[in-house]
Amino acid sequence: MLPGNHLHLKDVLQSVSVLESVVLRSFGPEGGQVLFTRDTGQAMLSRSGIHILTALRLKHPVARMVVECVSKHSTLSGDGSKTFILLLASLLRMIHSKACKDTDASHTYNSKDASYAATARHLAEELLAFGLEELDDVIALGVIPYGDRLSWEGYSQKIQLPAHRNNVCAQKLLASFYHSRLGRTHCDFMSNLTCELLTSWKFKHSQPTLFFQFVNDNFPALHTAVVGFPVSCSNLIEGQIIHRDFATPCPQTDKQPAKAVVFLGYLQPKLLNAGEVLELGCGEQEKETSIIQFKAWSERFLASIIANLQCLGVSVLLSAVKQSAALIALAAQADMFIVECVSEDELSLFAQLSGAKPVSDCWTIKPEHVATLTFCRPIVLGAHRYVHVGFHSEESVSIRPCSLVICGLGEGQTDQSAGAIQDAVRMLLTAWEPILNTDHQTHGVPVFESGCVIPAGGTFEFLLNHALLRHGRNCSVSVDTNMGDPAVSQLLANAVLSVPRQIYSHRPRCFLRAQTGLLTCIQNYSHPVSLVHKGDDNSNLMQCQGNSEHPPEEGKGSMHSYRETYMSPKYLMLNLGLESVSCKYQLLLAVLQCISSLLQVDAVLHTHTLLCKQSRRLATISSEGSEDED
């Protein structure tokens, strides 16, 4: 039997606590960068939670399982890896405390371990069931009414923004994201650059999710990393940049119009059918003559292909593979330009933008395979030279194709910026996806609309904590058994507060003031009021110029005084942005699913030890050459 050991909740909590101690160093608006050094001496500096977690050399299978769950969630939503670990550790501690309390009160010493594990597993299952069945209703009632709907055109349900402030809410949402990923210095610049990129790729009369998904799917072909320049040099360039150089002499810049063909195969003559054999002769002289004849015939074939392309007006050939030297020489003589070994992603994007169909048979090239380009020329970015193409614009096309140039002083910085931009697009894609279908509406609960946002800085957690506690009280006095377990609501309500506690860990009094002020404002209003404050261009969200140091009197609280007193820079000293409610909801579900999976594990089998011993034993047997060993 394979050696193994029983997996206790304390072991799981210990592994998650170690991961928590690592990510907390870069968590929140005042978190720092984490420096890693590889065996090669290369250093990596990052604030990205998923980059930090995946860079760790983890041996414990539980830790690797947790990082895998975080990685899957981050790949889908683009955000929340550090908050994932923080919520996971907080929930595990509370499950551990409650399981210990319930076990000590009702079981004997001999049955404590089994009862403890069963209680912990039951709590995890109840939490997951609550998250899947009731959490959306709780958020819809207790959080959504205090947020606002984000619109890519720059307006909300309540206030129409002027044209020069288009996408101001999206910029605030992105700035908050980049603040936690790249730091305070470049967050505004990167948010504006991302908005400009997405606006350029916006399809006419389409939902934001469509062009968000397009940019996310084609991001490897849409961006170019340039090392040796400041981040502020990053910009957008019209057209598409193909990350290869011309195999033939580069075209002249004054020769702007061009027609291109995407060829997926190797241009060569079709010699024989399947099963046929090419005979080159018996003697050496006949064989040499046959080879010369074949060479001349193949050159005539390639020349006919080039002539056919010229008849179609083709002057650029984009090839997925490397072509022969004979073809390149003939193309150079015909003033035709060849780009070899173009990646599949770039060819796919070129085909989508040009409307031309790729071709794999050189004899079947037709006009529908020919793309019209406004220009095709070399471009030098950093230390590399690439091919830069522009597409023929039509009135029916609403997008403005462009490529993103990401600059950085080193490879690590450019890779970090590129990963942050793609994750930001994924975050926006998740933010615009409605949580509930429009035809699904239970108990009169309002539907989760796409693009719902809430001010950052713990506002979502404060509101959800209040809503969960209220839901638990309703469950305890209700005769309806479908309302759920009040203990589960209480446990989740306490766990979500771990996020704002870490945000305000350097200013504990601000945590209490922000929570108290928000609850006072909610209790003094019978109708929901949006917490997303939109002032003039110089004002920040949730920020006023009030200098009051005392909370509003009981019964006199207002949203204005709440912003002035509790959310002013004097107390928070944070440039608060926005957070997506959909991203927060998906994060909570992912954490609850991870906890349920972790607590379903009974034992860990160390198979690698046995395999290593067997490998060493087989190596010994092989080296000794013994036949007597079993």
mmCIF file of C-alpha atoms in Angstrom, residues 143-151 155-161 169 173 431 449-455 463 529-534 541 578-581:
data_model
loop_
_atom_site.group_PDB
_atom_site.id
_atom_site.type_symbol
_atom_site.label_atom_id
_atom_site.label_comp_id
_atom_site.label_asym_id
_atom_site.label_seq_id
_atom_site.Cartn_x
_atom_site.Cartn_y
_atom_site.Cartn_z
ATOM 1 C CA VAL A 143 -25.282 45.780 -2.433
ATOM 2 C CA ILE A 144 -26.599 46.456 -5.934
ATOM 3 C CA PRO A 145 -28.941 49.332 -4.939
ATOM 4 C CA TYR A 146 -25.979 51.307 -3.574
ATOM 5 C CA GLY A 147 -23.881 50.911 -6.712
ATOM 6 C CA ASP A 148 -24.246 52.224 -10.206
ATOM 7 C CA ARG A 149 -24.213 50.832 -13.706
ATOM 8 C CA LEU A 150 -21.044 51.235 -15.693
ATOM 9 C CA SER A 151 -21.439 52.165 -19.339
ATOM 10 C CA TYR A 155 -23.154 57.503 -18.973
ATOM 11 C CA SER A 156 -25.014 55.849 -16.136
ATOM 12 C CA GLN A 157 -28.628 55.301 -15.321
ATOM 13 C CA LYS A 158 -28.776 58.521 -13.380
ATOM 14 C CA ILE A 159 -26.397 61.098 -14.819
ATOM 15 C CA GLN A 160 -25.528 61.804 -18.447
ATOM 16 C CA LEU A 161 -21.844 62.631 -18.723
ATOM 17 C CA CYS A 169 -16.143 55.419 -14.866
ATOM 18 C CA LEU A 173 -12.426 51.058 -12.529
ATOM 19 C CA ALA A 431 -17.705 43.041 -14.997
ATOM 20 C CA GLU A 449 -27.375 44.186 -14.529
ATOM 21 C CA SER A 450 -24.171 44.185 -16.516
ATOM 22 C CA GLY A 451 -21.487 46.638 -15.491
ATOM 23 C CA CYS A 452 -22.572 47.150 -11.890
ATOM 24 C CA VAL A 453 -19.820 48.875 -9.891
ATOM 25 C CA ILE A 454 -19.318 49.895 -6.278
ATOM 26 C CA PRO A 455 -16.677 52.212 -4.751
ATOM 27 C CA LEU A 463 -22.458 46.290 2.513
ATOM 28 C CA VAL A 529 -28.741 55.978 -2.530
ATOM 29 C CA SER A 530 -25.912 55.407 -4.995
ATOM 30 C CA LEU A 531 -22.508 55.571 -3.370
ATOM 31 C CA VAL A 532 -20.856 56.246 -6.716
ATOM 32 C CA HIS A 533 -20.409 59.994 -6.534
ATOM 33 C CA LYS A 534 -19.761 61.730 -9.835
ATOM 34 C CA LEU A 541 -15.086 59.167 -6.411
ATOM 35 C CA LEU A 578 -14.388 51.451 -8.445
ATOM 36 C CA GLU A 579 -14.804 47.697 -8.147
ATOM 37 C CA SER A 580 -16.981 45.340 -10.133
ATOM 38 C CA VAL A 581 -19.787 43.615 -8.253
#
